[in-house]
């Protein structure tokens, strides 16, 4: 069953009933000002950091779910009836409800009692504010006398403190109201130099800035007293809960429409120009007023919206495909890159499953997110790489996470996740292949942000690699540390105290438990290092890396092979994890995917055998599970993975992030049918029909889908912020469709299903647009390339002569 449909022309998902199984969200903003908006206008906004600069308040795990947001109420001043066009919070039985989630905007509205109303929400490029454009139309035969109320609740900036420190927070709230603009300035009197504001384009008939005056005692969003009564008390908040609501009176003749613009924003003043007059406690509004005035004008708001639309048209034009499969086209051309923008901006910090408080930007996560983002805005990817590298420790290890506002590593979590450093190499390699910008390797970057410790980025990569070589275990495989990619495989944790973090509790020395997954990752990273060193003219070093790769491959084959698949790890006692010797958790997906995509076992049948085992033991109709059999009980020596009930999360769910590794591995073996089959099993658009089972948004990937061991097998969770986005984009575009960036040029080596006659694609790469036409003429995967009519040797199209900006590439598959 569906709750809406895709509109591929408008690049929107149109939700046509408000009661989706879960709130289906979108992101507003793609730079510094960001927000989450649900299909019924729930959600919140923040500036750069969801924890430290939260602008509006949101209560997670609320009942009813998803209350608090960017609300508009309409009131018929004659009948006194009131409702919200976004259905929530009043939940009236509205007609023609729709929510169009587009790229960077959402349009939500409906019709009720003959009044049509829609609000378009978006964040203009380059600004720290959001615009709500409310259009109200009278479809009655008679004049309508209405009141419009806006409503938001301010957060006292630090979302963690806001949700816990009531003894202080009930006393610090402060606002100003000037010219119909509500300014939220809690703590501005002391150490903050930022404030929020909420403005309205129409003349206002009143306002509220104290929550209780708006809602009324013991009431909530669904029946606010001010709306019910149809008047505001012009409250000024002193303490308690600063709020923002305007009331506008609106008289509409039959068929008349009016637009009201609301602007909610964030502004910083120079520290020495906070107050006006100086010495007072009144905000100096001289720099913010022009911004507010500009966007309250409909024409400027419309222009900003058009600019946002073109921004996305340009980004999406960088890679477009036309394949025989609608789900592939839709995800590759629209939604997957869009989701990659969200993961790039937010890492794993703020979604409906990530509170924005607990997790900053993950080191491994952000590096992997580059795989789906670097082609869109390489300059931002470059900066991200340098920021990430600056949190690396001089040992070559890495802080597991950092806060985007301060760009400092998080001490609470620390480091010791032994896969982390390798992802920096993989992220940088992706950047180099996309851009050919080798200068990044010479950028001086500090360690642990310590001034004076700067070394070229290349040295950071060297230390990343050395970090693992200095930490090998009894079988010569990399030590796992606190965890590797699988945060829940905690082989040194041994925690039996409730509430301890599985990630940061370490009760063992940590010099025995090894990871076959990191070994596979080292092979991938080592191959990149060898290539990079060679191109920098460091042949001895390149040979060294190639030698290390070979040694690690041998060790994987010797100690990491279980007979029919790759083992996962060795535990603290030196026993294998992910082996037929184990009672549970006999086979894991990660080493199969990573080792085969690294090229391990391609020559001797291990690779194909491993993938057969995946197909037989891990694949199911909803995707490929993380491991099998699921752990039925808690194992002290395995950690968090066995804490989850079977079928969920790392304990045997379809953990979607890992599936593309297998898709790539299948492509490497030339199995196009299987690669696409796996791709479609988790492709959200292909699962749209199952929306009532899947429950999450049908336009973006979720981190997990419950596996067959769970009662609700097929139900997704943790949508949006997951490495699944970047990896699926990478797998489908670079491996299945085979349009692959390489150090020297654009490689084209598709491994497509046997039934496909071909496909077309356009790919912008290092300033050149490649028009690619792929035709299948045989049943295999051998490719023949012609670039502008000339035969290409191998599969890499080298850059055309300077000045030429388009190349036609004909690809024949035989
Ligand atoms: C989750 C993992 C996550 C880890 C670290 C676990 O509970 O299942 O996916 O990486 O926490 O926060
Ligand atoms: C989600 C985390 O963000 C990511 O870093 C980790 O690799 C996966 N979970 C698997 O545990």
Coordinates of N, CA, C and O in Angstrom, one line a residue, residues 112-261:
X112 N -10.1 23.1 3.8 CA -11.1 22.8 4.9 C -12.1 23.9 4.9 O -11.8 25.1 4.8
X113 N -13.3 23.5 5.0 CA -14.5 24.5 5.1 C -14.4 25.5 4.0 O -14.6 26.7 4.2
X114 N -14.0 25.0 2.8 CA -14.0 25.9 1.6 C -12.8 26.8 1.5 O -12.7 27.7 0.7
X115 N -11.8 26.6 2.4 CA -10.6 27.5 2.4 C -9.4 26.6 2.1 O -9.1 25.6 2.8
X116 N -8.7 27.0 1.0 CA -7.5 26.2 0.6 C -6.3 26.9 1.2 O -6.2 28.1 1.1
X117 N -5.4 26.2 1.7 CA -4.2 26.8 2.2 C -3.0 25.9 2.1 O -3.1 24.7 2.4
X118 N -1.9 26.4 1.6 CA -0.6 25.7 1.4 C 0.5 26.5 1.9 O 0.5 27.7 1.7
X119 N 1.5 25.9 2.5 CA 2.7 26.6 3.0 C 3.9 26.0 2.3 O 4.1 24.8 2.3
X120 N 4.7 26.8 1.7 CA 5.9 26.4 1.0 C 7.1 26.8 2.0 O 7.3 27.9 2.3
X121 N 7.8 25.8 2.4 CA 8.9 26.0 3.4 C 10.2 25.7 2.7 O 10.4 24.7 2.0
X122 N 11.2 26.6 2.8 CA 12.5 26.4 2.3 C 13.5 27.3 2.9 O 13.1 28.3 3.5
X123 N 14.8 27.0 2.7 CA 15.9 27.9 3.1 C 16.6 28.5 1.9 O 17.1 27.7 1.1
X124 N 16.6 29.8 1.8 CA 17.3 30.3 0.6 C 18.8 30.0 0.7 O 19.4 30.0 1.8
X125 N 19.4 29.8 -0.5 CA 20.9 29.5 -0.5 C 21.6 30.7 0.0 O 21.2 31.9 -0.2
X126 N 22.6 30.4 0.8 CA 23.5 31.5 1.3 C 22.9 32.3 2.5 O 23.5 33.3 2.9
X127 N 21.8 31.9 3.0 CA 21.2 32.6 4.1 C 21.0 31.7 5.3 O 20.8 30.5 5.2
X128 N 20.9 32.4 6.5 CA 20.6 31.6 7.7 C 19.2 31.8 8.1 O 18.9 32.3 9.2
X129 N 18.3 31.5 7.3 CA 16.9 31.7 7.6 C 16.0 30.7 6.8 O 16.5 30.2 5.8
X130 N 14.8 30.6 7.3 CA 13.8 29.8 6.5 C 12.6 30.6 6.2 O 12.3 31.5 6.9
X131 N 12.1 30.3 5.0 CA 10.9 31.1 4.6 C 9.7 30.2 4.6 O 9.8 29.0 4.1
X132 N 8.6 30.7 5.1 CA 7.3 30.0 4.9 C 6.4 30.9 4.1 O 6.1 32.0 4.5
X133 N 6.0 30.4 3.0 CA 5.1 31.2 2.1 C 3.7 30.5 2.2 O 3.5 29.4 1.6
X134 N 2.9 31.2 2.9 CA 1.5 30.7 3.1 C 0.6 31.3 2.1 O 0.5 32.5 2.0
X135 N -0.1 30.5 1.3 CA -1.1 31.0 0.4 C -2.5 30.5 0.8 O -2.7 29.3 1.0
X136 N -3.4 31.4 1.0 CA -4.7 31.1 1.5 C -5.7 31.5 0.4 O -5.6 32.6 -0.1
X137 N -6.6 30.6 0.0 CA -7.6 31.0 -1.1 C -9.0 30.6 -0.6 O -9.2 29.6 0.0
X138 N -9.9 31.5 -0.9 CA -11.3 31.3 -0.5 C -12.0 30.7 -1.6 O -12.2 31.2 -2.7
X139 N -12.4 29.4 -1.4 CA -13.2 28.7 -2.5 C -14.7 28.7 -2.1 O -15.5 27.9 -2.6
X140 N -15.1 29.5 -1.2 CA -16.5 29.6 -0.8 C -17.2 30.6 -1.8 O -16.6 31.3 -2.5
X141 N -18.5 30.6 -1.7 CA -19.3 31.5 -2.5 C -19.4 32.9 -1.8 O -19.9 33.8 -2.3
X142 N -19.0 32.9 -0.5 CA -19.2 34.1 0.3 C -17.8 34.6 0.8 O -16.8 33.8 0.8
X143 N -17.8 35.8 1.3 CA -16.6 36.3 1.9 C -16.2 35.5 3.1 O -17.1 35.1 3.9
X144 N -14.9 35.4 3.3 CA -14.4 34.7 4.5 C -13.6 35.6 5.4 O -12.7 36.3 4.9
X145 N -14.0 35.7 6.7 CA -13.2 36.4 7.7 C -12.4 35.5 8.5 O -13.0 34.7 9.3
X146 N -11.1 35.5 8.3 CA -10.3 34.5 8.9 C -9.2 35.2 9.8 O -8.9 36.4 9.6
X147 N -8.7 34.4 10.7 CA -7.4 34.8 11.4 C -6.4 33.7 11.1 O -6.7 32.5 11.1
X148 N -5.2 34.2 10.9 CA -4.1 33.2 10.7 C -3.2 33.4 11.9 O -2.9 34.5 12.3
X149 N -2.8 32.2 12.4 CA -1.8 32.2 13.5 C -0.6 31.4 13.1 O -0.7 30.3 12.6
X150 N 0.6 32.0 13.3 CA 1.8 31.2 13.1 C 2.2 30.7 14.5 O 1.8 31.2 15.5
X151 N 3.1 29.6 14.5 CA 3.5 29.1 15.8 C 4.8 28.3 15.8 O 4.9 27.4 15.0
X152 N 5.7 28.8 16.6 CA 6.9 28.0 16.8 C 7.4 28.1 18.2 O 7.0 29.1 18.9
X153 N 8.1 27.2 18.7 CA 8.6 27.2 20.1 C 10.1 27.3 20.0 O 10.8 26.5 19.4
X154 N 10.7 28.4 20.7 CA 12.1 28.5 20.6 C 12.8 27.5 21.5 O 12.3 27.2 22.6
X155 N 14.0 27.1 21.1 CA 14.8 26.3 22.0 C 15.9 27.2 22.6 O 16.3 28.1 21.9
X156 N 16.3 26.9 23.8 CA 17.3 27.7 24.4 C 18.8 27.3 24.0 O 19.6 27.1 24.8
X157 N 18.9 27.1 22.7 CA 20.2 26.9 22.0 C 20.9 25.6 22.2 O 21.0 24.8 21.2
X158 N 21.3 25.2 23.4 CA 22.0 23.9 23.6 C 20.9 22.9 23.8 O 20.3 22.9 24.9
X159 N 20.6 22.1 22.9 CA 19.5 21.2 22.9 C 19.5 20.2 24.1 O 18.5 19.8 24.7
X160 N 20.7 19.8 24.5 CA 20.9 18.9 25.6 C 20.5 19.6 26.9 O 19.7 19.1 27.7
X161 N 21.1 20.8 27.1 CA 20.8 21.6 28.3 C 19.3 22.0 28.3 O 18.7 22.0 29.3
X162 N 18.8 22.3 27.1 CA 17.4 22.7 27.0 C 16.5 21.7 27.5 O 15.4 21.9 28.1
X163 N 16.9 20.4 27.3 CA 15.9 19.3 27.7 C 16.2 18.8 29.1 O 15.5 17.9 29.5
X164 N 17.1 19.4 29.8 CA 17.4 18.8 31.1 C 17.5 19.8 32.2 O 17.2 19.6 33.4
X165 N 18.0 21.0 31.9 CA 18.4 22.0 33.0 C 17.3 23.0 33.4 O 17.5 24.2 33.3
X166 N 16.2 22.4 33.8 CA 15.0 23.3 34.0 C 15.2 24.3 35.1 O 14.7 25.4 35.1
X167 N 16.0 23.9 36.1 CA 16.2 24.9 37.3 C 16.7 26.2 36.8 O 16.4 27.2 37.3
X168 N 17.6 26.2 35.8 CA 18.1 27.4 35.2 C 17.2 28.0 34.1 O 16.8 29.1 34.1
X169 N 16.8 27.0 33.2 CA 16.2 27.5 32.0 C 14.8 28.1 32.1 O 14.5 28.9 31.3
X170 N 14.1 27.8 33.2 CA 12.8 28.4 33.3 C 13.0 29.9 33.7 O 12.0 30.6 33.7
X171 N 14.2 30.3 34.0 CA 14.4 31.7 34.3 C 15.1 32.6 33.3 O 15.3 33.8 33.5
X172 N 15.6 32.0 32.3 CA 16.5 32.8 31.4 C 15.9 33.3 30.1 O 16.5 34.0 29.4
X173 N 14.7 32.8 29.8 CA 14.1 33.2 28.5 C 13.9 34.7 28.3 O 13.4 35.3 29.2
X174 N 14.3 35.2 27.2 CA 14.1 36.6 26.9 C 13.8 36.9 25.5 O 14.3 36.2 24.6
X175 N 12.9 37.8 25.2 CA 12.5 38.1 23.8 C 12.5 39.7 23.7 O 12.4 40.4 24.7
X176 N 12.4 40.1 22.4 CA 12.0 41.5 22.1 C 11.0 41.4 21.0 O 11.1 40.5 20.2
X177 N 10.1 42.3 20.9 CA 9.2 42.4 19.8 C 9.3 43.8 19.2 O 9.2 44.8 20.0
X178 N 9.6 43.9 18.0 CA 9.7 45.2 17.4 C 9.3 45.2 15.9 O 9.7 44.3 15.2
X179 N 8.4 46.0 15.6 CA 7.9 46.1 14.2 C 7.3 44.8 13.8 O 7.4 44.4 12.6
X180 N 6.6 44.1 14.6 CA 6.0 42.8 14.3 C 6.9 41.6 14.2 O 6.5 40.5 14.0
X181 N 8.2 41.9 14.5 CA 9.2 40.8 14.5 C 9.5 40.4 15.9 O 9.7 41.2 16.8
X182 N 9.4 39.1 16.1 CA 9.7 38.5 17.4 C 11.2 38.1 17.5 O 11.6 37.3 16.6
X183 N 11.9 38.6 18.4 CA 13.3 38.2 18.5 C 13.5 37.4 19.8 O 13.1 37.7 20.9
X184 N 14.2 36.2 19.6 CA 14.5 35.4 20.7 C 15.9 35.6 21.1 O 16.8 35.3 20.3
X185 N 16.1 36.1 22.3 CA 17.5 36.5 22.7 C 17.9 35.9 24.1 O 18.7 36.6 24.8
X186 N 17.5 34.7 24.4 CA 17.9 34.2 25.7 C 19.5 34.0 25.7 O 20.1 33.6 24.7
X187 N 20.1 34.4 26.8 CA 21.5 34.4 27.0 C 22.3 35.4 26.2 O 23.5 35.4 26.2
X188 N 21.6 36.2 25.4 CA 22.3 37.2 24.6 C 22.9 38.3 25.5 O 23.9 38.9 25.2
X189 N 22.3 38.5 26.6 CA 22.8 39.5 27.6 C 24.2 39.1 28.1 O 24.9 40.0 28.5
X190 N 24.5 37.8 28.0 CA 25.8 37.4 28.6 C 26.8 37.0 27.5 O 27.3 37.8 26.7
X191 N 26.9 35.7 27.2 CA 28.0 35.2 26.4 C 27.7 34.9 24.9 O 28.5 34.6 24.1
X192 N 26.4 34.9 24.6 CA 26.1 34.7 23.2 C 26.0 35.9 22.4 O 25.7 37.0 22.9
X193 N 26.4 35.8 21.1 CA 26.2 37.0 20.2 C 25.3 36.6 19.1 O 25.3 37.2 18.0
X194 N 24.4 35.6 19.3 CA 23.5 35.3 18.3 C 22.1 35.3 18.9 O 21.9 35.1 20.1
X195 N 21.1 35.5 18.0 CA 19.7 35.5 18.4 C 18.9 34.9 17.2 O 19.4 34.7 16.1
X196 N 17.6 34.6 17.5 CA 16.7 34.1 16.4 C 15.6 35.1 16.2 O 15.4 36.0 17.1
X197 N 15.0 35.1 15.1 CA 13.9 36.0 14.9 C 12.8 35.4 14.1 O 13.1 34.4 13.3
X198 N 11.6 35.9 14.2 CA 10.4 35.3 13.5 C 9.6 36.5 13.0 O 9.1 37.3 13.9
X199 N 9.5 36.7 11.7 CA 8.9 37.8 11.2 C 7.7 37.5 10.3 O 7.6 36.3 9.8
X200 N 6.9 38.4 10.0 CA 5.7 38.2 9.2 C 5.5 39.3 8.3 O 5.6 40.5 8.6
X201 N 5.1 39.0 7.0 CA 5.0 40.1 6.0 C 3.7 40.9 6.2 O 3.6 42.1 5.7
X202 N 2.7 40.4 6.8 CA 1.4 41.1 6.9 C 1.4 41.9 8.2 O 2.1 41.7 9.1
X203 N 0.5 42.9 8.2 CA 0.3 43.6 9.4 C -0.3 42.7 10.5 O -1.2 41.9 10.2
X204 N 0.3 42.7 11.7 CA -0.2 41.7 12.6 C -1.3 42.3 13.6 O -1.2 43.5 13.9
X205 N -2.2 41.5 14.0 CA -3.2 41.9 14.9 C -2.9 41.5 16.3 O -3.7 41.7 17.2
X206 N -1.7 40.9 16.5 CA -1.3 40.5 17.9 C -0.3 39.5 17.8 O 0.1 39.0 16.7
X207 N 0.3 39.2 18.9 CA 1.4 38.1 19.0 C 1.4 37.5 20.4 O 0.8 38.0 21.3
X208 N 2.1 36.4 20.4 CA 2.4 35.8 21.7 C 3.9 35.4 21.7 O 4.4 34.9 20.7
X209 N 4.6 35.6 22.8 CA 6.0 35.1 22.9 C 6.2 34.2 24.1 O 7.3 33.8 24.4
X210 N 5.1 34.0 24.9 CA 5.2 33.1 26.1 C 4.3 31.9 25.7 O 3.1 32.1 25.4
X211 N 4.9 30.8 25.8 CA 4.1 29.6 25.4 C 2.8 29.4 26.1 O 1.8 29.1 25.5
X212 N 2.8 29.6 27.4 CA 1.5 29.4 28.1 C 0.4 30.4 27.7 O -0.7 30.0 27.6
X213 N 0.8 31.6 27.3 CA -0.2 32.5 26.8 C -0.8 32.0 25.5 O -2.0 32.3 25.2
X214 N 0.0 31.4 24.7 CA -0.5 30.9 23.4 C -1.4 29.7 23.6 O -2.5 29.6 23.2
X215 N -0.8 28.7 24.4 CA -1.5 27.4 24.5 C -2.6 27.4 25.5 O -3.6 26.8 25.4
X216 N -2.4 28.2 26.6 CA -3.3 28.1 27.7 C -2.8 27.0 28.7 O -2.2 26.0 28.2
X217 N -3.1 27.2 29.9 CA -2.6 26.2 30.9 C -3.2 24.8 30.6 O -4.3 24.6 30.3
X218 N -2.3 23.8 30.8 CA -2.7 22.4 30.6 C -3.2 22.1 29.2 O -3.9 21.1 29.0
X219 N -2.8 22.9 28.2 CA -3.2 22.6 26.8 C -2.0 22.3 26.0 O -0.9 22.7 26.4
X220 N -2.2 21.8 24.8 CA -1.0 21.6 23.9 C -1.3 22.2 22.6 O -2.1 23.1 22.4
X221 N -0.5 21.8 21.6 CA -0.5 22.3 20.3 C -1.9 22.1 19.6 O -2.3 22.9 18.7
X222 N -2.6 21.1 20.0 CA -3.8 20.8 19.2 C -5.0 21.7 19.5 O -5.9 21.7 18.7
X223 N -5.0 22.4 20.6 CA -6.1 23.3 21.0 C -5.6 24.5 21.7 O -6.0 24.8 22.8
X224 N -4.8 25.3 21.0 CA -4.2 26.5 21.7 C -5.3 27.5 22.0 O -6.2 27.8 21.2
X225 N -5.2 28.0 23.2 CA -6.2 28.9 23.7 C -6.3 30.2 22.9 O -7.4 30.7 22.6
X226 N -5.1 30.7 22.5 CA -5.2 32.0 21.7 C -5.9 31.8 20.4 O -6.7 32.6 19.9
X227 N -5.7 30.6 19.7 CA -6.4 30.3 18.5 C -7.9 30.1 18.7 O -8.8 30.6 18.0
X228 N -8.2 29.4 19.8 CA -9.6 29.1 20.1 C -10.4 30.4 20.3 O -11.4 30.6 19.8
X229 N -9.7 31.3 21.1 CA -10.4 32.5 21.4 C -10.3 33.5 20.2 O -11.1 34.5 20.2
X230 N -9.4 33.3 19.4 CA -9.2 34.2 18.3 C -8.6 35.6 18.6 O -8.8 36.6 18.0
X231 N -7.8 35.6 19.7 CA -7.1 36.8 20.0 C -5.8 36.5 20.7 O -5.7 35.5 21.4
X232 N -4.9 37.4 20.7 CA -3.6 37.3 21.3 C -3.5 38.3 22.5 O -4.1 39.4 22.4
X233 N -2.6 38.0 23.4 CA -2.5 38.9 24.6 C -1.2 39.7 24.5 O -0.9 40.4 25.4
X234 N -0.5 39.6 23.4 CA 0.8 40.3 23.2 C 1.7 40.1 24.4 O 2.3 41.0 25.0
X235 N 1.9 38.8 24.7 CA 2.7 38.5 25.9 C 4.2 38.7 25.6 O 4.6 38.5 24.4
X236 N 5.0 39.1 26.6 CA 6.4 39.2 26.4 C 7.0 38.2 27.4 O 6.8 38.3 28.6
X237 N 7.8 37.2 26.9 CA 8.3 36.2 27.7 C 9.4 36.7 28.6 O 10.3 37.3 28.2
X238 N 9.2 36.4 29.9 CA 10.3 36.5 30.9 C 10.4 35.2 31.5 O 9.6 34.8 32.3
X239 N 11.5 34.4 31.1 CA 11.6 33.1 31.6 C 10.6 32.1 31.0 O 10.0 32.4 29.9
X240 N 10.5 31.0 31.6 CA 9.6 29.9 31.1 C 9.9 29.5 29.7 O 11.0 29.1 29.4
X241 N 9.0 29.7 28.7 CA 9.2 29.1 27.4 C 8.9 30.1 26.3 O 7.8 30.2 25.8
X242 N 10.0 30.7 25.8 CA 9.8 31.7 24.8 C 9.2 31.1 23.5 O 9.6 29.9 23.1
X243 N 8.3 31.8 22.9 CA 7.5 31.2 21.8 C 7.3 32.3 20.8 O 7.6 33.5 21.0
X244 N 6.9 31.9 19.6 CA 6.7 32.9 18.5 C 5.4 32.6 17.8 O 5.2 31.6 17.2
X245 N 4.4 33.5 18.0 CA 3.2 33.4 17.2 C 2.7 34.8 16.8 O 2.8 35.7 17.6
X246 N 2.3 34.9 15.5 CA 1.7 36.1 15.0 C 0.2 35.8 14.7 O -0.1 34.7 14.3
X247 N -0.6 36.8 14.9 CA -2.0 36.7 14.4 C -2.2 37.7 13.3 O -1.8 38.9 13.5
X248 N -2.7 37.3 12.2 CA -3.0 38.1 11.1 C -4.5 38.0 10.7 O -5.0 36.9 10.7
X249 N -5.2 39.1 10.6 CA -6.6 39.0 10.1 C -6.6 39.1 8.6 O -5.9 39.8 8.0
X250 N -7.5 38.2 8.1 CA -7.5 38.0 6.6 C -9.0 38.0 6.2 O -9.7 37.1 6.6
X251 N -9.3 38.9 5.3 CA -10.7 38.9 4.7 C -10.5 38.6 3.3 O -9.8 39.3 2.6
X252 N -11.2 37.5 2.8 CA -11.0 37.1 1.4 C -12.4 37.0 0.8 O -13.3 36.4 1.3
X253 N -12.5 37.7 -0.4 CA -13.7 37.6 -1.2 C -13.7 36.2 -1.9 O -12.6 35.5 -2.0
X254 N -14.8 35.7 -2.4 CA -14.8 34.4 -3.1 C -13.7 34.4 -4.2 O -13.5 35.4 -4.9
X255 N -13.0 33.3 -4.3 CA -11.9 33.1 -5.2 C -10.7 34.0 -5.0 O -9.8 33.9 -5.8
X256 N -10.7 34.7 -4.0 CA -9.5 35.6 -3.7 C -8.5 34.8 -3.0 O -8.8 33.9 -2.2
X257 N -7.2 35.0 -3.3 CA -6.1 34.4 -2.7 C -5.1 35.4 -2.1 O -5.0 36.5 -2.7
X258 N -4.5 35.1 -1.0 CA -3.5 36.0 -0.4 C -2.3 35.2 0.0 O -2.4 34.1 0.4
X259 N -1.2 35.9 -0.1 CA 0.0 35.2 0.4 C 0.6 36.0 1.6 O 0.7 37.2 1.6
X260 N 1.0 35.2 2.6 CA 1.7 35.8 3.8 C 3.0 35.1 3.9 O 3.1 33.9 3.7
X261 N 4.1 35.9 4.1 CA 5.4 35.3 4.2 C 5.8 35.4 5.6 O 5.7 36.5 6.2

